[in-house]
Amino acid sequence: MKRREFLTASTGCACLMMERAGWAAPASPGPVTVGALKSFMKEGLDTRWVSTHGFFLVRNQDHLFAVSATCTHDHRTHVMGRPGGDKLVCPNHGSQYAQDGTLIRGPARHNLGHFSIHVDDKGQVVVDTSRLLDQAEWGDSTAYVKVE
Ligand code: FES
């Protein structure tokens, strides 16, 4: 095996092992189109973008928002949640967060962030993973979209 082939194979293997252990795969930050606003009718946690883009979508009554999946303890590990579940749990040291990212139990000391979210002119929901909002900004118009 040539050096380049070895490096490619070993890097892929390491990424797979990291993903299985809950480590976040690096995703390039930026806008992610997640679908038409009218397709988010179901209440609760949507986990479809955790492994690819590092966020959960949460519908809470008429608000839809994007919660970062990156644990605030090590800033790398993805927390895990089940669709329809009410808690997000870090597989590393057991920190727990509510569905909206509020810290329930440490060792993490901070809430999960929210990503900026908006509806574009075609009615598509777009999450901007380059813009992380802290809790003081969760009520801002860029932190959620209204779902009828
Ligand atoms: S890395 Fe998440 S609790 Fe330690």
CSV table of C-alpha atoms and ligand atoms in Angstrom, one decimal:
chain,number,residue,atom,x,y,z
A,1,MET,CA,0.0,0.0,0.0
A,2,LYS,CA,1.3,3.4,-1.0
A,3,ARG,CA,1.7,6.1,1.6
A,4,ARG,CA,-1.2,8.2,0.1
A,5,GLU,CA,-3.5,5.2,0.1
A,6,PHE,CA,-2.6,4.3,3.7
A,7,LEU,CA,-3.3,7.9,4.9
A,8,THR,CA,-6.6,8.0,3.1
A,9,ALA,CA,-7.7,4.6,4.5
A,10,SER,CA,-6.5,5.4,8.0
A,11,THR,CA,-8.2,8.8,8.1
A,12,GLY,CA,-11.5,7.3,6.9
A,13,CYS,CA,-11.2,4.6,9.6
A,14,ALA,CA,-10.5,7.1,12.3
A,15,CYS,CA,-13.4,9.3,11.2
A,16,LEU,CA,-15.7,6.3,11.4
A,17,MET,CA,-14.5,5.4,14.9
A,18,MET,CA,-14.9,9.0,16.0
A,19,GLU,CA,-18.4,9.2,14.7
A,20,ARG,CA,-19.4,5.9,16.4
A,21,ALA,CA,-18.0,7.4,19.7
A,22,GLY,CA,-20.1,10.5,19.3
A,23,TRP,CA,-17.4,12.7,18.1
A,24,ALA,CA,-18.6,15.5,15.7
A,25,ALA,CA,-17.4,15.2,12.1
A,26,PRO,CA,-16.2,18.6,10.9
A,27,ALA,CA,-18.8,20.2,8.6
A,28,SER,CA,-18.2,23.4,6.8
A,29,PRO,CA,-20.3,26.2,8.4
A,30,GLY,CA,-22.8,28.0,6.3
A,31,PRO,CA,-26.4,27.9,5.1
A,32,VAL,CA,-28.2,24.6,5.0
A,33,THR,CA,-31.6,24.3,3.3
A,34,VAL,CA,-33.7,21.8,5.3
A,35,GLY,CA,-37.0,21.9,3.5
A,36,ALA,CA,-40.3,23.7,3.0
A,37,LEU,CA,-41.7,25.4,6.0
A,38,LYS,CA,-45.0,23.6,5.6
A,39,SER,CA,-43.2,20.2,6.0
A,40,PHE,CA,-42.4,20.8,9.7
A,41,MET,CA,-45.8,20.0,11.1
A,42,LYS,CA,-44.7,17.5,13.7
A,43,GLU,CA,-44.0,18.7,17.2
A,44,GLY,CA,-40.6,17.8,18.8
A,45,LEU,CA,-37.1,16.9,17.9
A,46,ASP,CA,-35.9,16.2,14.3
A,47,THR,CA,-32.5,14.5,14.2
A,48,ARG,CA,-31.9,14.3,10.4
A,49,TRP,CA,-29.1,16.9,10.3
A,50,VAL,CA,-27.1,15.9,13.4
A,51,SER,CA,-24.5,13.7,11.7
A,52,THR,CA,-24.1,15.8,8.5
A,53,HIS,CA,-24.4,19.4,9.9
A,54,GLY,CA,-24.4,19.2,13.6
A,55,PHE,CA,-27.8,20.5,14.6
A,56,PHE,CA,-31.3,19.4,15.7
A,57,LEU,CA,-34.5,21.0,14.5
A,58,VAL,CA,-37.0,21.5,17.2
A,59,ARG,CA,-40.6,22.4,16.7
A,60,ASN,CA,-42.2,23.7,19.9
A,61,GLN,CA,-45.8,24.9,19.4
A,62,ASP,CA,-45.6,27.5,16.6
A,63,HIS,CA,-41.8,28.0,16.8
A,64,LEU,CA,-39.2,26.1,14.8
A,65,PHE,CA,-35.5,26.5,15.8
A,66,ALA,CA,-32.1,24.9,15.3
A,67,VAL,CA,-30.2,23.6,18.3
A,68,SER,CA,-26.5,22.9,18.0
A,69,ALA,CA,-25.6,19.3,18.6
A,70,THR,CA,-22.1,20.1,19.9
A,71,CYS,CA,-21.7,19.4,23.6
A,72,THR,CA,-20.5,22.6,25.4
A,73,HIS,CA,-18.2,20.5,27.6
A,74,ASP,CA,-15.6,19.6,25.0
A,75,HIS,CA,-17.0,21.5,22.0
A,76,ARG,CA,-16.5,18.5,19.7
A,77,THR,CA,-18.8,15.6,20.8
A,78,HIS,CA,-22.3,15.4,19.4
A,79,VAL,CA,-25.1,15.0,21.9
A,80,MET,CA,-27.7,12.4,21.1
A,81,GLY,CA,-31.4,12.6,21.0
A,82,ARG,CA,-34.3,10.4,19.9
A,83,PRO,CA,-37.0,11.7,17.6
A,84,GLY,CA,-39.9,12.4,19.9
A,85,GLY,CA,-37.6,12.3,22.9
A,86,ASP,CA,-37.4,15.1,25.4
A,87,LYS,CA,-33.7,15.1,26.3
A,88,LEU,CA,-30.3,15.4,24.6
A,89,VAL,CA,-27.5,13.4,26.2
A,90,CYS,CA,-23.8,13.5,25.6
A,91,PRO,CA,-22.3,10.0,25.2
A,92,ASN,CA,-18.9,11.2,26.6
A,93,HIS,CA,-19.5,12.2,30.2
A,94,GLY,CA,-23.3,12.2,30.4
A,95,SER,CA,-24.2,15.9,30.3
A,96,GLN,CA,-27.9,16.3,29.7
A,97,TYR,CA,-29.8,19.1,27.9
A,98,ALA,CA,-33.5,19.8,27.4
A,99,GLN,CA,-34.8,19.8,23.9
A,100,ASP,CA,-34.2,23.6,23.6
A,101,GLY,CA,-30.6,23.2,24.6
A,102,THR,CA,-30.9,24.3,28.2
A,103,LEU,CA,-28.4,22.5,30.4
A,104,ILE,CA,-30.1,20.0,32.8
A,105,ARG,CA,-27.0,18.2,34.2
A,106,GLY,CA,-23.2,18.6,33.8
A,107,PRO,CA,-20.3,18.3,33.7
A,108,ALA,CA,-21.0,20.7,30.9
A,109,ARG,CA,-21.6,24.2,32.3
A,110,HIS,CA,-23.3,26.0,29.4
A,111,ASN,CA,-26.5,25.6,27.3
A,112,LEU,CA,-26.2,24.4,23.7
A,113,GLY,CA,-26.3,27.2,21.2
A,114,HIS,CA,-29.0,27.9,18.6
A,115,PHE,CA,-28.2,28.5,15.0
A,116,SER,CA,-29.7,31.4,13.0
A,117,ILE,CA,-32.7,30.3,11.0
A,118,HIS,CA,-35.0,31.9,8.4
A,119,VAL,CA,-37.4,31.2,5.6
A,120,ASP,CA,-36.1,32.2,2.1
A,121,ASP,CA,-38.2,33.8,-0.7
A,122,LYS,CA,-39.1,30.3,-2.0
A,123,GLY,CA,-40.6,29.2,1.4
A,124,GLN,CA,-37.6,27.0,2.3
A,125,VAL,CA,-36.3,26.9,5.8
A,126,VAL,CA,-32.5,27.7,5.9
A,127,VAL,CA,-30.3,27.1,9.0
A,128,ASP,CA,-27.1,29.1,9.0
A,129,THR,CA,-24.5,27.0,10.9
A,130,SER,CA,-22.0,29.9,10.7
A,131,ARG,CA,-24.1,32.0,13.1
A,132,LEU,CA,-24.3,30.5,16.6
A,133,LEU,CA,-26.6,32.4,19.0
A,134,ASP,CA,-26.3,32.3,22.7
A,135,GLN,CA,-29.3,32.2,25.1
A,136,ALA,CA,-29.6,36.0,25.2
A,137,GLU,CA,-30.5,35.9,21.5
A,138,TRP,CA,-32.9,32.9,21.5
A,139,GLY,CA,-35.9,35.3,21.4
A,140,ASP,CA,-34.5,37.3,18.4
A,141,SER,CA,-36.3,37.1,15.1
A,142,THR,CA,-33.2,35.3,13.6
A,143,ALA,CA,-33.4,32.5,16.2
A,144,TYR,CA,-36.7,30.9,15.1
A,145,VAL,CA,-39.3,30.8,12.4
A,146,LYS,CA,-43.1,30.7,13.0
A,147,VAL,CA,-44.9,27.6,11.8
A,148,GLU,CA,-48.7,27.9,11.3
B,1,FES,S1,-17.9,16.0,26.2
B,1,FES,FE1,-20.1,16.1,26.6
B,1,FES,S2,-20.2,15.8,28.7
B,1,FES,FE2,-18.1,15.8,28.4
